[in-house]
PDB file of C-alpha atoms in Angstrom:
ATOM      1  CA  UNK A  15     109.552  65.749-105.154  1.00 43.00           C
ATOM      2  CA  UNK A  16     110.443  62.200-104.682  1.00 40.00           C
ATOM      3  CA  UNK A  17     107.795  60.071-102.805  1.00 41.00           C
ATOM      4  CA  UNK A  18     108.875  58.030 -99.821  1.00 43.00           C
ATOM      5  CA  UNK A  19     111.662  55.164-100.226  1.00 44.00           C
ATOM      6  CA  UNK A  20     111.890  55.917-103.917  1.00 44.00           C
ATOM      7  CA  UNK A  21     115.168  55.711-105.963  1.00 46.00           C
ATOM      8  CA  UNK A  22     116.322  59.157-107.020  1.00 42.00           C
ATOM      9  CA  UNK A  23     118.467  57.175-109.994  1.00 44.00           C
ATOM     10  CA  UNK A  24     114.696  55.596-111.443  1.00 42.00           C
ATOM     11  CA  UNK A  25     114.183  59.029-113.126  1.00 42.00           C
ATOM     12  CA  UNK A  26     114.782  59.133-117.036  1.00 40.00           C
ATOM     13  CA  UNK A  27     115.613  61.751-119.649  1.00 45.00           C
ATOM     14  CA  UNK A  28     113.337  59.820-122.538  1.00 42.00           C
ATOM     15  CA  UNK A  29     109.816  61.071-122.003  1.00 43.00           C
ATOM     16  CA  UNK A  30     107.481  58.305-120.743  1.00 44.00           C
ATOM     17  CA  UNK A  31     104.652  56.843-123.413  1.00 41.00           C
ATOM     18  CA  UNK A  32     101.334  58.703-123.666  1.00 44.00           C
ATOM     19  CA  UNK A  33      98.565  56.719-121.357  1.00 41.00           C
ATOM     20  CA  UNK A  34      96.261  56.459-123.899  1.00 41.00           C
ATOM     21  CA  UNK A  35      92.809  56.812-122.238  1.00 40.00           C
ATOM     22  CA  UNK A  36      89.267  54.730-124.045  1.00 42.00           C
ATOM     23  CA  UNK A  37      87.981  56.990-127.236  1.00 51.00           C
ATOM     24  CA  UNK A  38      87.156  56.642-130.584  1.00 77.00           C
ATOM     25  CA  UNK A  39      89.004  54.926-133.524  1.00 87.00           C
ATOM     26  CA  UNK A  40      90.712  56.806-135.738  1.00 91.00           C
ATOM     27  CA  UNK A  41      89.637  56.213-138.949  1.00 90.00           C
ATOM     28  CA  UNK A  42      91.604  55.099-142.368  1.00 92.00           C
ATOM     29  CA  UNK A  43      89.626  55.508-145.401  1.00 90.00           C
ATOM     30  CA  UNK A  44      92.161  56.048-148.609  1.00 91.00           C
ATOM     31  CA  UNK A  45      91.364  57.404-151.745  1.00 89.00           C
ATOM     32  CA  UNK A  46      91.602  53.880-154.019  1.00 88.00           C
ATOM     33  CA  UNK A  47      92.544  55.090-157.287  1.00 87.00           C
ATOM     34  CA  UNK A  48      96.006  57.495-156.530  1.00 88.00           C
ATOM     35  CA  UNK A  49      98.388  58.486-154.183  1.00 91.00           C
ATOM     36  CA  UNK A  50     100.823  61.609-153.691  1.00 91.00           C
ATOM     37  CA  UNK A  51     104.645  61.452-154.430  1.00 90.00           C
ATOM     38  CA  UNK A  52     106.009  63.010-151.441  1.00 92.00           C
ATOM     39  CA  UNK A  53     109.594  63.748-149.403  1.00 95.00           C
ATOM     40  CA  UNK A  54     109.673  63.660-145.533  1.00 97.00           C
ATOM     41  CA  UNK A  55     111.329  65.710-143.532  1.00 96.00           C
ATOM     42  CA  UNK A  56     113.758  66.596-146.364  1.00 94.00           C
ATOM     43  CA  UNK A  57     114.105  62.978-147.544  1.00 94.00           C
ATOM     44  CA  UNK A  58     115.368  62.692-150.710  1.00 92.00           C
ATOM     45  CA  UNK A  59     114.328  59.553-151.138  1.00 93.00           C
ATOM     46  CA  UNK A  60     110.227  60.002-153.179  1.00 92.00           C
ATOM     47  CA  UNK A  61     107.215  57.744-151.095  1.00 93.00           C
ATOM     48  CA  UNK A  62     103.816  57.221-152.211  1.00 94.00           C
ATOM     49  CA  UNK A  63     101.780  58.722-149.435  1.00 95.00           C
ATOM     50  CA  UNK A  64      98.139  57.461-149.510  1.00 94.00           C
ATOM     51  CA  UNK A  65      95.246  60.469-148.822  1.00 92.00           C
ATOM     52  CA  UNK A  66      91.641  61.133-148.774  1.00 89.00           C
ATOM     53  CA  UNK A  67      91.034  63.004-151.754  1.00 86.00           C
ATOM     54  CA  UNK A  68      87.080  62.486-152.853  1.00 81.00           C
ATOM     55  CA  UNK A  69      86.498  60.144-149.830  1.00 84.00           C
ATOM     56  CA  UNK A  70      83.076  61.271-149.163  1.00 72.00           C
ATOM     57  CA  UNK A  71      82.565  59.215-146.150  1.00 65.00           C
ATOM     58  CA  UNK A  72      85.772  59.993-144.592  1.00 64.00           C
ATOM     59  CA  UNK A  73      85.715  62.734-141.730  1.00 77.00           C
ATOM     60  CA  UNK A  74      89.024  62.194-140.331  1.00 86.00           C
ATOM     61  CA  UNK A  75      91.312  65.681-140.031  1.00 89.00           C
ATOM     62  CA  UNK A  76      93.936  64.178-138.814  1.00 94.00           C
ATOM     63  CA  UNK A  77      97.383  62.293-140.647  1.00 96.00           C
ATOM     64  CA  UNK A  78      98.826  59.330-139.950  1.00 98.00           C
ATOM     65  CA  UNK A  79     102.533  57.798-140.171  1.00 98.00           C
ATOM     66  CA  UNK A  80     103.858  54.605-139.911  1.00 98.00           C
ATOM     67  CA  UNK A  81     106.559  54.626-136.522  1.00 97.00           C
ATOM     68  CA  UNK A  82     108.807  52.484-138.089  1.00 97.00           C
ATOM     69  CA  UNK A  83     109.071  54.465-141.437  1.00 97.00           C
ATOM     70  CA  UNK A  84     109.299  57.585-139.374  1.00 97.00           C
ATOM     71  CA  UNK A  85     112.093  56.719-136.861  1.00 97.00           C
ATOM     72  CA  UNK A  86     114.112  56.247-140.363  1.00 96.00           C
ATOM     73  CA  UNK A  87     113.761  59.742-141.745  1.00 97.00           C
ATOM     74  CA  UNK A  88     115.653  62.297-141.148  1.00 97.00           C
ATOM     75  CA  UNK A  89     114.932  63.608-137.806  1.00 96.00           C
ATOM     76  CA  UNK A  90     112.225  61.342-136.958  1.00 96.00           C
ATOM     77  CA  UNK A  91     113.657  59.503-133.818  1.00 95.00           C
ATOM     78  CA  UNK A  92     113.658  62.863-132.161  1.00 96.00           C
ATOM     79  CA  UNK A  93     110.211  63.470-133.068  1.00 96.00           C
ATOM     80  CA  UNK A  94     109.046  59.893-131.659  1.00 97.00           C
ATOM     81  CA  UNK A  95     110.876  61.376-128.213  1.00 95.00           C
ATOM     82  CA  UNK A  96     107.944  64.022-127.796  1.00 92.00           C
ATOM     83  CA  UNK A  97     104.983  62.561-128.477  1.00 96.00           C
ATOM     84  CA  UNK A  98     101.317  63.462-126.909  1.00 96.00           C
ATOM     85  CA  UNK A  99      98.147  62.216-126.056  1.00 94.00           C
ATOM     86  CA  UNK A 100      95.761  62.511-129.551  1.00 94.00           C
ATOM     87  CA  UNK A 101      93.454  65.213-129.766  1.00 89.00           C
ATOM     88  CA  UNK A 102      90.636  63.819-129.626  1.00 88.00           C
ATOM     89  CA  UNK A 103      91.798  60.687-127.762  1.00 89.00           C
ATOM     90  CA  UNK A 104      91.743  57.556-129.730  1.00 90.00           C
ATOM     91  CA  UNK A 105      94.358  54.789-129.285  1.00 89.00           C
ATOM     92  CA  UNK A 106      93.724  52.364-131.996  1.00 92.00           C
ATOM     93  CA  UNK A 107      93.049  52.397-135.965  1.00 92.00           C
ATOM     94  CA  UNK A 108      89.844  51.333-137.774  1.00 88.00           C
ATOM     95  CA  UNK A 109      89.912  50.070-141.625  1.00 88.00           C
ATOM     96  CA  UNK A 110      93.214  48.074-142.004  1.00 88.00           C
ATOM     97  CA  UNK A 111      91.803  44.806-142.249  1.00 82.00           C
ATOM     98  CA  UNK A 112      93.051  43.139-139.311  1.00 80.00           C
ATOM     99  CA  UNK A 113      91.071  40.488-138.177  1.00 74.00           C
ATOM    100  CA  UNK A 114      88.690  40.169-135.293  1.00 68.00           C
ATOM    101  CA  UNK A 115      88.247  43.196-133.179  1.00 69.00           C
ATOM    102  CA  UNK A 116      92.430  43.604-133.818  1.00 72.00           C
ATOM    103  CA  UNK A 117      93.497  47.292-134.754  1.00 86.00           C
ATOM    104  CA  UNK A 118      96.404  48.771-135.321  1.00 91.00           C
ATOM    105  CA  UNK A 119      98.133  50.353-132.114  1.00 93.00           C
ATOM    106  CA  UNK A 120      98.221  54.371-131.939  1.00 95.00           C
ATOM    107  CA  UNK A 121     101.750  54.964-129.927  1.00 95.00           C
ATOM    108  CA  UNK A 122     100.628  58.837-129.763  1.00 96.00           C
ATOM    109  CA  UNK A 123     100.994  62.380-131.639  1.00 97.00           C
ATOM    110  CA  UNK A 124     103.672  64.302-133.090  1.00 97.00           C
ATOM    111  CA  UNK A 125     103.930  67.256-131.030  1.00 97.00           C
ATOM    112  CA  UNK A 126     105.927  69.203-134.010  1.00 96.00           C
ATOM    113  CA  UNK A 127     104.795  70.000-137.278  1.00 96.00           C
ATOM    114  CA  UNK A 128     105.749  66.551-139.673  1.00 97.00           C
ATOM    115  CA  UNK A 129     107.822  68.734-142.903  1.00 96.00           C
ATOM    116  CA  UNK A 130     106.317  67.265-146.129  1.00 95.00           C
ATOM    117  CA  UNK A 131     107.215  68.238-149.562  1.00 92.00           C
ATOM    118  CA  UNK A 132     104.726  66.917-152.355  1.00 88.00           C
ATOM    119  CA  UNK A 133     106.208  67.816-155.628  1.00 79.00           C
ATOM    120  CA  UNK A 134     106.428  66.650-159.672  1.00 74.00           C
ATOM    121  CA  UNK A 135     109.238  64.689-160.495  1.00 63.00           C
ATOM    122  CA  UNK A 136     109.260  66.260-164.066  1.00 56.00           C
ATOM    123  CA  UNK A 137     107.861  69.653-164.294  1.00 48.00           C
ATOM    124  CA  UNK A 138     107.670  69.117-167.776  1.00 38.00           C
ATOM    125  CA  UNK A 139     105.588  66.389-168.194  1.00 43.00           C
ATOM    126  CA  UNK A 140     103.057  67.560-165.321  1.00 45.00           C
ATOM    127  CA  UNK A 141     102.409  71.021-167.428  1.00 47.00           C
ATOM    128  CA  UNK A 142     101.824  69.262-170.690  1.00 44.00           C
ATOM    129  CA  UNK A 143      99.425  66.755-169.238  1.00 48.00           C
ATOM    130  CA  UNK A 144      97.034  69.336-167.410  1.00 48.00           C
ATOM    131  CA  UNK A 145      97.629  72.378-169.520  1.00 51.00           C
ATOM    132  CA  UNK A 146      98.928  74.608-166.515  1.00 53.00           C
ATOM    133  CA  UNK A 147     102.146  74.661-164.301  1.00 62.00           C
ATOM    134  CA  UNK A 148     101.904  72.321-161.015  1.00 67.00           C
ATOM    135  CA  UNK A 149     104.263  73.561-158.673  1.00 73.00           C
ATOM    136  CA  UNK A 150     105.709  72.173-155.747  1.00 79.00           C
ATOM    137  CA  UNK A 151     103.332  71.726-152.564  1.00 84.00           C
ATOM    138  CA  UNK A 152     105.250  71.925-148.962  1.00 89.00           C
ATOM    139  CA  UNK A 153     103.250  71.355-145.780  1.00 89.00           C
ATOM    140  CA  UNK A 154     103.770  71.196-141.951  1.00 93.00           C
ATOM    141  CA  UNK A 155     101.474  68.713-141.200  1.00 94.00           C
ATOM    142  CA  UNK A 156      99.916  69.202-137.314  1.00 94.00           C
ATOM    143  CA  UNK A 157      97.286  66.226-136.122  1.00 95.00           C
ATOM    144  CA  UNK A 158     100.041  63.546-137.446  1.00 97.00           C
ATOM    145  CA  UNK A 159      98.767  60.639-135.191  1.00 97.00           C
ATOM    146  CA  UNK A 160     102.232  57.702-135.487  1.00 97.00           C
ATOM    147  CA  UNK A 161     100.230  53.884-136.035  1.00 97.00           C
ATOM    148  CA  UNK A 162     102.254  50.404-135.103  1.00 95.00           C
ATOM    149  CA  UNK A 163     102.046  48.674-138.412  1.00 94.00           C
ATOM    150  CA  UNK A 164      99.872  51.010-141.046  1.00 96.00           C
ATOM    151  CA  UNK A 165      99.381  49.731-143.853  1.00 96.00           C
ATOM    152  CA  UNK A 166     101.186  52.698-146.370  1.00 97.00           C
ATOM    153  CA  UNK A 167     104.307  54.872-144.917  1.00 98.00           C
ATOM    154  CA  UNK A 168     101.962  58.106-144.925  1.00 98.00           C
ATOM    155  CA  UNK A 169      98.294  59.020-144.797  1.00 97.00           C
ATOM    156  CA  UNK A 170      97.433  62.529-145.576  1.00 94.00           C
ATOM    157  CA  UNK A 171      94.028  64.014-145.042  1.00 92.00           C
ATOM    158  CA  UNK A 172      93.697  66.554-147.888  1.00 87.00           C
ATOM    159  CA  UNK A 173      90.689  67.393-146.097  1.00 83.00           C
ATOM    160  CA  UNK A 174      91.942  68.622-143.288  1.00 86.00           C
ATOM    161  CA  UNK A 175      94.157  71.256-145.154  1.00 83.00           C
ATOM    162  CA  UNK A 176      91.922  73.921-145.615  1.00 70.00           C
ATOM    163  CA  UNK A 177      94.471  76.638-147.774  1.00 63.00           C
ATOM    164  CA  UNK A 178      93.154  79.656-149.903  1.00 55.00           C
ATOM    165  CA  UNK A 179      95.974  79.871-152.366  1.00 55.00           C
ATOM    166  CA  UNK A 180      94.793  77.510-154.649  1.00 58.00           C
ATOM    167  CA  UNK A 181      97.390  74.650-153.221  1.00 62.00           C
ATOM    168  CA  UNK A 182      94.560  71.952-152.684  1.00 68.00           C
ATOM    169  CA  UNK A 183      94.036  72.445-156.187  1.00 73.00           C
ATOM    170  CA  UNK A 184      98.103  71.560-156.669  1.00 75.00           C
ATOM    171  CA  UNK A 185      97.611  68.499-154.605  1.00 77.00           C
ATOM    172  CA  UNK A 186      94.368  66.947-156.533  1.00 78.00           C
ATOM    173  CA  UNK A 187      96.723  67.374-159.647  1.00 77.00           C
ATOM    174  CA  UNK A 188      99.593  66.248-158.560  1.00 78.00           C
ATOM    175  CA  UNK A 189      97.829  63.026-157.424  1.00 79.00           C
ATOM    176  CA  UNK A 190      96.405  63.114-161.005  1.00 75.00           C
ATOM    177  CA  UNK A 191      99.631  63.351-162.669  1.00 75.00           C
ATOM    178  CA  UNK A 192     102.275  62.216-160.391  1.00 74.00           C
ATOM    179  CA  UNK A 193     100.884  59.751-157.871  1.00 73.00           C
ATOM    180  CA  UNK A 194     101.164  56.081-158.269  1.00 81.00           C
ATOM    181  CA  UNK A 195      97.948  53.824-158.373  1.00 87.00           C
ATOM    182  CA  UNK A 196      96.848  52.970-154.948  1.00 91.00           C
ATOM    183  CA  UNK A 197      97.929  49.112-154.858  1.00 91.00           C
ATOM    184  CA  UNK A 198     100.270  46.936-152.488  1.00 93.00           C
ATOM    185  CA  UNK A 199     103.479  47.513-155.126  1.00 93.00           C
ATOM    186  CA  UNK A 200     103.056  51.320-155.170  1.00 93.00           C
ATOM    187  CA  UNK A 201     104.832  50.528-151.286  1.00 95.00           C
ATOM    188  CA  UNK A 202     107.758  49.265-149.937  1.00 94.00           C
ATOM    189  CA  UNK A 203     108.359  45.444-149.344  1.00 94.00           C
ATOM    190  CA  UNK A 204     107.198  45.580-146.028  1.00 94.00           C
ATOM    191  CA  UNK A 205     104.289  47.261-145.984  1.00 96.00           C
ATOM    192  CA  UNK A 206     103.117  44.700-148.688  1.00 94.00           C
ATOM    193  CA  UNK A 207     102.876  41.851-145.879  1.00 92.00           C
ATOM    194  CA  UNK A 208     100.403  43.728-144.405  1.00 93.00           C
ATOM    195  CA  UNK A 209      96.615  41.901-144.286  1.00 90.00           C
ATOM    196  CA  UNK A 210      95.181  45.309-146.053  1.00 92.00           C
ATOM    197  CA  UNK A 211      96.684  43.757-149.022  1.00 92.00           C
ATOM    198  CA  UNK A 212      95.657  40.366-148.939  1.00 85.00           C
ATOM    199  CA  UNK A 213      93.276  39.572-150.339  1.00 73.00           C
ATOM    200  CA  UNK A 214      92.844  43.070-151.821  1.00 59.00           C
ATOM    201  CA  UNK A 215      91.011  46.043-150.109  1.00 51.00           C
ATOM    202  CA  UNK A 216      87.208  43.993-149.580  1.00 48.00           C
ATOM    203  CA  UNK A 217      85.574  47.246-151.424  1.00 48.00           C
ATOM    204  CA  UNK A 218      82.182  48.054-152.909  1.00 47.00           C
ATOM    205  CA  UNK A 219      82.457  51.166-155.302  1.00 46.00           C
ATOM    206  CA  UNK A 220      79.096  52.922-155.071  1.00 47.00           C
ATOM    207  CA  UNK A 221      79.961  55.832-157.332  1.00 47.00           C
ATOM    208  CA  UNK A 222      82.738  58.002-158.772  1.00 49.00           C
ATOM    209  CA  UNK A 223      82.964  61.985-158.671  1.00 49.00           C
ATOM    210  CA  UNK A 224      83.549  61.673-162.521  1.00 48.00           C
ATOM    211  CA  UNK A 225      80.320  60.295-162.827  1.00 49.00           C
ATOM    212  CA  UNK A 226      78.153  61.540-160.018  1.00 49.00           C
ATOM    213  CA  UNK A 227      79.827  65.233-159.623  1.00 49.00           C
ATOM    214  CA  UNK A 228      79.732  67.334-156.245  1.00 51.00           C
ATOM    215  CA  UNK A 229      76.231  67.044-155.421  1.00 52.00           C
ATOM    216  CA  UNK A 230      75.788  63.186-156.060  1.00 55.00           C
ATOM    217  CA  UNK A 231      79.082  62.597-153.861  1.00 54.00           C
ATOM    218  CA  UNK A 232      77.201  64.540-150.826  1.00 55.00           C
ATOM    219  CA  UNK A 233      73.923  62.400-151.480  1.00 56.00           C
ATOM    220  CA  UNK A 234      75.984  59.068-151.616  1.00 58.00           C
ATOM    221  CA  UNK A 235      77.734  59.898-147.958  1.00 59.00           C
ATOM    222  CA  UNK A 236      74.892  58.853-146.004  1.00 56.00           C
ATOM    223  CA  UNK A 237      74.609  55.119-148.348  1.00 57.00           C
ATOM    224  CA  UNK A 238      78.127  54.975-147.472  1.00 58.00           C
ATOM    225  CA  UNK A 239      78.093  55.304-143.930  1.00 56.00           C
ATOM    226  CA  UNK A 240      75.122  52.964-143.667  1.00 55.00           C
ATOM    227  CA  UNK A 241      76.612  50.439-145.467  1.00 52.00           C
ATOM    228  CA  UNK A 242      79.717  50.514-142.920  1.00 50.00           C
ATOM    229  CA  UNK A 243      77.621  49.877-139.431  1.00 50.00           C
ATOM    230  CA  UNK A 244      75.607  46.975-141.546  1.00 48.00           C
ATOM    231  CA  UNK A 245      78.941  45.179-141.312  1.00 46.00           C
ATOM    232  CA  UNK A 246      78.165  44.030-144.953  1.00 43.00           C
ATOM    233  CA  UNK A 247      81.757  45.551-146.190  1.00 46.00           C
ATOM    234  CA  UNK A 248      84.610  45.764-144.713  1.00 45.00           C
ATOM    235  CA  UNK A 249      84.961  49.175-146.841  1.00 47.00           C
ATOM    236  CA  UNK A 250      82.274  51.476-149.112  1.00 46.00           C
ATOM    237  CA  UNK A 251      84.169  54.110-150.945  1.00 47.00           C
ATOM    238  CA  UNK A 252      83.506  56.319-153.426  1.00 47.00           C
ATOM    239  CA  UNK A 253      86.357  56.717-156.417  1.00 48.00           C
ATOM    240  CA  UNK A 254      88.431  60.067-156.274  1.00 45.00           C
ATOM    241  CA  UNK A 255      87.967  61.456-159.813  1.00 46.00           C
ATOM    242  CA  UNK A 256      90.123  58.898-161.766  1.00 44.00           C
ATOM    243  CA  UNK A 257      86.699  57.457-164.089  1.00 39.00           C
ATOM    244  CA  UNK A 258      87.260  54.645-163.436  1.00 37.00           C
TER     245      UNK A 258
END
């Protein structure tokens, strides 16, 4: 129904933006120490995806992916056509550095699964190192929130895939054997001119899972947090697994 003195030709196919309404950040919180090799949407071009694994702090389920580096993949500008209002609401990103109260801009949600294929470049090499076959991981991510200007092409919460056939365990070693180191030149060019990177991540490690094991990671959440809302940091984190 068209309301009075309105122009019947105003009307659009492309869906209008998402009103985003006032809610929580989302929250970024990497895993500094590897990420995943991974293929999107069939790509056959390999990305480092940055993730979450042994983040004890971090309880964000849901994904993020840069809108740029999606409307280049394969199938991505129709995906950026349909997206929705985040569930829950947030429109903005916390943990990227920018200055100020500045965050990085949440356009909206993928409405479709995002296809992701996370998978050993050599077979070979991946069974030698960890004594066992890795094989390859595929996921349809859901909860993919798309970011203005994040600071890595991909972030997967490992977290938030909660699988009983053992595939976490694939990821963890994949990341272990396969992923890059987490650092500006594990990126593309221009992601590196992002302030995340410079000067490097402002981080305090507090611990390590190789060192502290399941039980002291739990304990260490709550320092972690705390340390966050004192403002002290700009980032607590506790290491992944990598020993270092």
């Amino acid at each position: 129904m068209s309301q009075e003195g309105g122009d019947s030709d105003a009307e659009t196919a492309v869906p209008p933006v998402p009103v985003m309404h006032d809610g929580s950040l989302a929250s970024f919180m990497p895993n500094l120490c590897e990420t995943l090799p991974v293929y999107v949407q069939g790509s056959t071009t390999k990305t480092q995806a940055s993730n979450n694994i042994g983040v004890a702090s971090d309880g964000e389920m849901r994904h993020f992916i840069d809108r740029q580096f999606l409307s280049e993949a394969p199938g991505g500008a129709e995906l950026l056509l349909s997206l929705v209002i985040p569930r829950p609401d947030c429109r903005a990103l916390w943990g990227t550095k920018r200055p100020g109260d500045v965050r990085e801009h949440v356009a909206g949600m993928l409405s479709q699964p995002l296809r992701v294929s996370v998978r050993p470049s050599d077979d070979t090499r991946a069974g030698a190192r960890t004594g066992t076959s890795i094989r390859v991981v595929d996921i349809d991510l859901t909860d993919v929130l798309v970011v203005e200007g994040l600071p890595v092409p991909l972030h997967i919460s490992v977290k938030a895939l909660a699988w009983g056939d053992g595939a976490n365990h694939d990821l963890i070693a994949l990341a272990h054997t396969q992923g890059g180191r987490f650092k500006m030149e594990a990126f593309p060019e221009r992601f590196q001119a992002h302030p995340f990177w410079h000067p490097k991540p402002n981080v305090v490690f507090m611990g390590s899972m190789h060192a502290l094991g399941l039980d002291g990671m739990d304990a260490l959440s709550d320092l972690l947090m705390e340390a966050k809302l004192l403002g002290d940091v700009m980032c607590a984190r506790g290491c992944g697994g990598c020993g270092a």
